[in-house]
PDB file of C-alpha atoms in Angstrom:
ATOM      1  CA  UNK A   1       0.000   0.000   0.000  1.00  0.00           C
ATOM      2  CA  UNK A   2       2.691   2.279   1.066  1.00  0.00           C
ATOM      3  CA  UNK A   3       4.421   1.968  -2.195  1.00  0.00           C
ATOM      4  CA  UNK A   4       1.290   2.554  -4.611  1.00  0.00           C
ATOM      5  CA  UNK A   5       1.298  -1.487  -5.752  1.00  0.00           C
ATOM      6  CA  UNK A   6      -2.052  -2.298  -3.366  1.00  0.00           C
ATOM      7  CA  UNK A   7      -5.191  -0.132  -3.432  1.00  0.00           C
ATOM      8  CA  UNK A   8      -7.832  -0.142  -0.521  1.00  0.00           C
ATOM      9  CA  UNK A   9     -10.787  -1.480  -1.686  1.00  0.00           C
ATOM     10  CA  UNK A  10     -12.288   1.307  -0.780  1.00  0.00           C
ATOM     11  CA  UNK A  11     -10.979   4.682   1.158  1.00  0.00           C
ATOM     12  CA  UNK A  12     -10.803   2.844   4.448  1.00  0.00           C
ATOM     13  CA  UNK A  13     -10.264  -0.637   4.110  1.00  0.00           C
ATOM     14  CA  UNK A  14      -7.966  -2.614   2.862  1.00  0.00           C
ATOM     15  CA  UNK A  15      -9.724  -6.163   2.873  1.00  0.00           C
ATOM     16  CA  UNK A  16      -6.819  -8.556   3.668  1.00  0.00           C
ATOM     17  CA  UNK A  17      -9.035 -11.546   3.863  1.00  0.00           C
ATOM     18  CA  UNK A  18     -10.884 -11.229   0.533  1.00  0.00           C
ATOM     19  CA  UNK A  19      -9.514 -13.356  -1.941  1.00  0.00           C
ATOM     20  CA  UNK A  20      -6.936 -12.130  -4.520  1.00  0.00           C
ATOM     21  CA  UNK A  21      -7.930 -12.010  -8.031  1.00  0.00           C
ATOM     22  CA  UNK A  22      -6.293 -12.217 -11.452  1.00  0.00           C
ATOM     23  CA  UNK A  23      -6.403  -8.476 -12.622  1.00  0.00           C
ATOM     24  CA  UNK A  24      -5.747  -7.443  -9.095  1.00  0.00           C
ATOM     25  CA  UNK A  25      -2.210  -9.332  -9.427  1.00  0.00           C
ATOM     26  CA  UNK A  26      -1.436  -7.981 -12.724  1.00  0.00           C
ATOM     27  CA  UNK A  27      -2.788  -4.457 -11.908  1.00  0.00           C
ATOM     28  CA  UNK A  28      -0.095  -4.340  -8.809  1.00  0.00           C
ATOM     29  CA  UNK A  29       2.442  -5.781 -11.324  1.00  0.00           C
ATOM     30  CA  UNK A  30       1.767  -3.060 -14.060  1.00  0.00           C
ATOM     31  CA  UNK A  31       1.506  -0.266 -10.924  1.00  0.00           C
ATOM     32  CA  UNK A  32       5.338  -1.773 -10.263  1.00  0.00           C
ATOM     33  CA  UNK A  33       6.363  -1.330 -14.279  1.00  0.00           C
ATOM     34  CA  UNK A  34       5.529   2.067 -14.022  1.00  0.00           C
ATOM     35  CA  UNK A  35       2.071   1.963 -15.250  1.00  0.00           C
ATOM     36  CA  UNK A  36       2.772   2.018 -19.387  1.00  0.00           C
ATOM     37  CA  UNK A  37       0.478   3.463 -22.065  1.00  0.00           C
ATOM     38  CA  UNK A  38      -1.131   0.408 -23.687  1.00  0.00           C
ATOM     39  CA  UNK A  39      -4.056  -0.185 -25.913  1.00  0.00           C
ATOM     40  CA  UNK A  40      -6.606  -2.646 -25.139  1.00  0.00           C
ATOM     41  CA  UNK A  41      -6.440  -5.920 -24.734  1.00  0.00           C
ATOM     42  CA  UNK A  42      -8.303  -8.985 -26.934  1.00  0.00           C
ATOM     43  CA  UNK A  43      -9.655 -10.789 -23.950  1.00  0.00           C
ATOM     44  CA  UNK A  44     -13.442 -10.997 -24.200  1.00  0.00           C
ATOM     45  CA  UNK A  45     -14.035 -10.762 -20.833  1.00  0.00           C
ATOM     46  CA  UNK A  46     -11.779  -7.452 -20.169  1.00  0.00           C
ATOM     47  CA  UNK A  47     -13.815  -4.723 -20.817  1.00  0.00           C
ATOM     48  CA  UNK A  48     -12.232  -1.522 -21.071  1.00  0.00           C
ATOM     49  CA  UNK A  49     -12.516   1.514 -18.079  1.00  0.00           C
ATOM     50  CA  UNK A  50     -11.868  -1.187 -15.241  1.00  0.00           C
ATOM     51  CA  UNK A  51      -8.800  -0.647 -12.927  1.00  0.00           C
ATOM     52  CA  UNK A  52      -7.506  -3.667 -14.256  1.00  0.00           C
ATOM     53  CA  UNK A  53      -8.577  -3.091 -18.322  1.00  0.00           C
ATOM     54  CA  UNK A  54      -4.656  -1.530 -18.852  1.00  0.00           C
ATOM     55  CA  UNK A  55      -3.431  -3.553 -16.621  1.00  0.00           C
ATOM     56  CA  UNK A  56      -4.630  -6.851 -18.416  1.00  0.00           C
ATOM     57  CA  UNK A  57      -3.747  -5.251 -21.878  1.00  0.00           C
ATOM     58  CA  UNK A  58       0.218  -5.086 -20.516  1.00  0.00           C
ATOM     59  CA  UNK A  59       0.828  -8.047 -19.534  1.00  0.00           C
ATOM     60  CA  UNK A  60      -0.816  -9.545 -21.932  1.00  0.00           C
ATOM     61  CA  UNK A  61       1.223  -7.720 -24.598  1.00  0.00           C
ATOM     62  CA  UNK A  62       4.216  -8.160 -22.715  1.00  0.00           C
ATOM     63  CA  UNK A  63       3.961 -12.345 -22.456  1.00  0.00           C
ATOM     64  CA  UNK A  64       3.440 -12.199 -18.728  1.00  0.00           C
ATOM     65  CA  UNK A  65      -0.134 -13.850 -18.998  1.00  0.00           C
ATOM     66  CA  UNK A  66      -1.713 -15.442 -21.498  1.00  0.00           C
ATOM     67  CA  UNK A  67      -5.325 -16.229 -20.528  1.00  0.00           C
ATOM     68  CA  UNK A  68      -7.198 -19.266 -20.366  1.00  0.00           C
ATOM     69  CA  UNK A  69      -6.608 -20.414 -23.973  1.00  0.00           C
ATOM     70  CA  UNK A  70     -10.228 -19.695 -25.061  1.00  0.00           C
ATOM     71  CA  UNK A  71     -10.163 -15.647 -25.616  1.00  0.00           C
ATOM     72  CA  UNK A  72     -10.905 -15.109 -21.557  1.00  0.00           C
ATOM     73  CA  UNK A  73      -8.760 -13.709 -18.785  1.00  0.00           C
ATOM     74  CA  UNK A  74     -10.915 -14.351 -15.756  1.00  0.00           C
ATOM     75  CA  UNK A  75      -9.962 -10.910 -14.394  1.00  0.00           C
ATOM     76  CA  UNK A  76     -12.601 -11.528 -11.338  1.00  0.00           C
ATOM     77  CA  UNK A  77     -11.768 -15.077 -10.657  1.00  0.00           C
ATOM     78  CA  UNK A  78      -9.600 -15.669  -7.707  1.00  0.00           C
ATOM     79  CA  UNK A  79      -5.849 -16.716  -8.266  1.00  0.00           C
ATOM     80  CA  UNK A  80      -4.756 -20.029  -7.235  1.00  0.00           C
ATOM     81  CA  UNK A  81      -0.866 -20.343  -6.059  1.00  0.00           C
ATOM     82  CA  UNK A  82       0.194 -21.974  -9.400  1.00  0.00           C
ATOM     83  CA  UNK A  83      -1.326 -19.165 -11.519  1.00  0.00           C
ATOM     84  CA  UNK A  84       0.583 -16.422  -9.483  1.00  0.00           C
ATOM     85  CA  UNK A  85       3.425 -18.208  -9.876  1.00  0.00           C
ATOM     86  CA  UNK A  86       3.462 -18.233 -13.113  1.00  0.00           C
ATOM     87  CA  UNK A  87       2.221 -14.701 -14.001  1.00  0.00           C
ATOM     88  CA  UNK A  88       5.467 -14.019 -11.462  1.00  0.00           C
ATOM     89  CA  UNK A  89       7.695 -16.010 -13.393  1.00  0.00           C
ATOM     90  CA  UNK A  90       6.768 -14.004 -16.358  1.00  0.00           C
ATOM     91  CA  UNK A  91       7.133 -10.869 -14.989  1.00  0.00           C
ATOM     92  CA  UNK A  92      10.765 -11.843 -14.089  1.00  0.00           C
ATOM     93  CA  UNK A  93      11.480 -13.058 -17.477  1.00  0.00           C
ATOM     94  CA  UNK A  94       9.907  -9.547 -18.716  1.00  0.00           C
ATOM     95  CA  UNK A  95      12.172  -7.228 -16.314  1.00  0.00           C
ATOM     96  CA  UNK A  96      15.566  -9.912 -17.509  1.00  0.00           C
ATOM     97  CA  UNK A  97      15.735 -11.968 -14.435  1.00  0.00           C
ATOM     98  CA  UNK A  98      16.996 -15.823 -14.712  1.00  0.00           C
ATOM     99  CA  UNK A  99      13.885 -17.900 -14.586  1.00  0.00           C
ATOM    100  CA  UNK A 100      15.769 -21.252 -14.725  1.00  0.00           C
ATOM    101  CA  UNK A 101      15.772 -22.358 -10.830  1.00  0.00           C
ATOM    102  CA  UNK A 102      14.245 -25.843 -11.116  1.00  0.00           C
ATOM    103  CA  UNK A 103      13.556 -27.119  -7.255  1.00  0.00           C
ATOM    104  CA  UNK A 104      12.523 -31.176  -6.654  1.00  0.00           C
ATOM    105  CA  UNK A 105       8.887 -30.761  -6.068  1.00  0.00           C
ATOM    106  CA  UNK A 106       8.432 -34.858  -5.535  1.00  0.00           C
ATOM    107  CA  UNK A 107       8.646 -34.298  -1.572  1.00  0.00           C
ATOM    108  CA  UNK A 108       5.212 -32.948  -1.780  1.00  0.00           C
ATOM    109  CA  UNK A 109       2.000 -35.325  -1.760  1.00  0.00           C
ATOM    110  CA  UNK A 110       0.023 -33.093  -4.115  1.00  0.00           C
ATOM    111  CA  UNK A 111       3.076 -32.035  -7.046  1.00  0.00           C
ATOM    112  CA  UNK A 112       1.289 -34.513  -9.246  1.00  0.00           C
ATOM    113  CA  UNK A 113      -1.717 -31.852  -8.897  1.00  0.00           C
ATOM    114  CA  UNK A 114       0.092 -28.860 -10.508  1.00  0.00           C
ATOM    115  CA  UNK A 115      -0.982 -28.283 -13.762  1.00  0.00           C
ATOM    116  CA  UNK A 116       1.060 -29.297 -16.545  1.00  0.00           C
ATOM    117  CA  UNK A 117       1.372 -25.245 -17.893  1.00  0.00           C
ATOM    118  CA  UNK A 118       2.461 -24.304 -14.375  1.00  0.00           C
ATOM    119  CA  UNK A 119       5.084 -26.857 -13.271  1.00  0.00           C
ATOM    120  CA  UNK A 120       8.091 -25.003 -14.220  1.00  0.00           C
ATOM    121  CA  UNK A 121       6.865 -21.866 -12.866  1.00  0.00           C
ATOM    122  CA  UNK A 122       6.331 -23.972  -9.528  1.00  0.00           C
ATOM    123  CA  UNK A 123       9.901 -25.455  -9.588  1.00  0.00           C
ATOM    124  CA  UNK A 124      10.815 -21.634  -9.958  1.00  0.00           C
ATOM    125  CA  UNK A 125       8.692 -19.960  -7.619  1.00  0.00           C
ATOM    126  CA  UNK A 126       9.762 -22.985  -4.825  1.00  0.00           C
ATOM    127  CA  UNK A 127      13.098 -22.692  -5.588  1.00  0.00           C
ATOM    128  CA  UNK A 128      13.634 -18.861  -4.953  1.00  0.00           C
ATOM    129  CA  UNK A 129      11.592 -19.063  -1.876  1.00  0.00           C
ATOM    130  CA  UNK A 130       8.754 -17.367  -2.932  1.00  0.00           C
ATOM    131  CA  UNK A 131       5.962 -20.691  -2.762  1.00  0.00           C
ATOM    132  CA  UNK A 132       6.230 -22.875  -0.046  1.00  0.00           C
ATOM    133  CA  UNK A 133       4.597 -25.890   1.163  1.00  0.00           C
ATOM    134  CA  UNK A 134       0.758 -24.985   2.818  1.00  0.00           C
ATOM    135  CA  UNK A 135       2.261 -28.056   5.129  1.00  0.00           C
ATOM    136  CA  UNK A 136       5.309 -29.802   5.517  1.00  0.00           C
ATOM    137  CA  UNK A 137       4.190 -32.117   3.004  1.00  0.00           C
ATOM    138  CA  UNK A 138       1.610 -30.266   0.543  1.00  0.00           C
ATOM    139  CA  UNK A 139       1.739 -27.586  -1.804  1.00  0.00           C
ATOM    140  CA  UNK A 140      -1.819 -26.596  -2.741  1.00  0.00           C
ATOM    141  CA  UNK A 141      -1.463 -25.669  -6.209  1.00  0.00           C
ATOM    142  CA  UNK A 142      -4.895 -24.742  -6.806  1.00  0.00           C
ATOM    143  CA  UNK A 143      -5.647 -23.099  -3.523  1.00  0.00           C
ATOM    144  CA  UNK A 144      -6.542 -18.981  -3.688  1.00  0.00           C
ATOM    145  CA  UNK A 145      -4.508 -16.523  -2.054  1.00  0.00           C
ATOM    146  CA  UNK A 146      -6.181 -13.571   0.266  1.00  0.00           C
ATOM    147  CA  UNK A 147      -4.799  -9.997  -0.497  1.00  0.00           C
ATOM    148  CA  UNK A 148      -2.753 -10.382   3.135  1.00  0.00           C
ATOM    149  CA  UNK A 149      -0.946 -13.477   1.551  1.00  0.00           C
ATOM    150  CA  UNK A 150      -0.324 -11.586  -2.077  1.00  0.00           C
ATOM    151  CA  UNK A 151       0.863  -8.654  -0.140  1.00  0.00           C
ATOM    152  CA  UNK A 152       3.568 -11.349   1.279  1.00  0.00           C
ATOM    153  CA  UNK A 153       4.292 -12.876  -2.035  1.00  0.00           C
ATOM    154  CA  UNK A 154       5.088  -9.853  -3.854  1.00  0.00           C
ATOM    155  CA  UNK A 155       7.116  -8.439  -1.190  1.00  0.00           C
ATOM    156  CA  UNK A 156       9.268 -11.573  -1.666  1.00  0.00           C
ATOM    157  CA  UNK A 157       9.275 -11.078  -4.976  1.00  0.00           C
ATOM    158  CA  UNK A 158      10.059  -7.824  -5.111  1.00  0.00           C
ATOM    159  CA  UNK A 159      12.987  -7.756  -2.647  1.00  0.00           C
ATOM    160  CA  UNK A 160      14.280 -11.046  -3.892  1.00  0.00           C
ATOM    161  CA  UNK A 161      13.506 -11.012  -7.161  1.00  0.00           C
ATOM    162  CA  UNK A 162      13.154  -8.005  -8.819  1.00  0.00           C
ATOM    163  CA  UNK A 163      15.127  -5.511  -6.859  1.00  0.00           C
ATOM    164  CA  UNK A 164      18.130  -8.056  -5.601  1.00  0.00           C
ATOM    165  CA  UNK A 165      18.842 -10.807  -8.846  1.00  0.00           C
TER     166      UNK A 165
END
């Protein structure tokens, strides 16, 4: 909040149990690329005038998301763990960071759950430190993240990441 990557959700509260969603992760990522001019994006579901519309656009012009493969973004639906890390992994690639980090996943009951477009991005994000285990033995690929937790991650990721690589 303090650095102008998190909004309130509105002018007193800051909602740190609500559930993350996917334009509110890319919006905070565009916020910390400085906000670029962009057109719109092709997603059908990303109309334009929402705080996330340029947002969306961005990264989606800038390979850091892709979208659901069928012409939608979900911009409302909540992010699970794998998703983040891979919109993270492509914002690394974006700013020039290495991306290749490959951690052993196989200690964890549920690896076998991560979906197949995500399981580098996992190997990445658990390998820098930035997705751990939910339990000393599970990773919860599909689980959501609240805004508290996403304010967490990209902290990590910014002073880890981003700032420090």
């Amino acid at each position: 909040y303090e650095n102008g990557l998190m909004a309130g959700t509105s002018a007193n509260a800051f909602s740190p149990d609500l559930a993350t969603s996917r334009g509110m992760i890319v919006t905070i990522l565009y916020r910390l690329a400085g906000s670029p001019a962009v057109g719109a994006s092709d997603f059908t579901d990303v109309p334009a005038n929402q705080y996330y519309s340029d947002a969306v656009a961005w990264a989606a012009a800038n390979g850091v998301v892709s979208g659901y493969g069928d012409g939608r973004f979900g911009p409302n639906d909540p992010i699970t763990r794998e998703q983040a890390a891979v919109i993270l992994r492509g914002y690394a690639r974006l700013n020039g960071k290495n991306v290749s980090a490959q951690a052993d996943l196989s200690g964890f009951t549920d690896a076998g759950q991560i979906s197949p477009f995500a399981l580098e991005a996992m190997r990445w994000a658990h390998a820098e430190g930035l997705i751990n285990g939910t339990s000393p033995s599970t990773l919860t690929p599909g689980g959501t993240a609240t805004r508290a937790q996403a304010a967490v991650l990209l902290r990590g990721f910014c002073e880890n990441i981003i700032f420090d690589h």
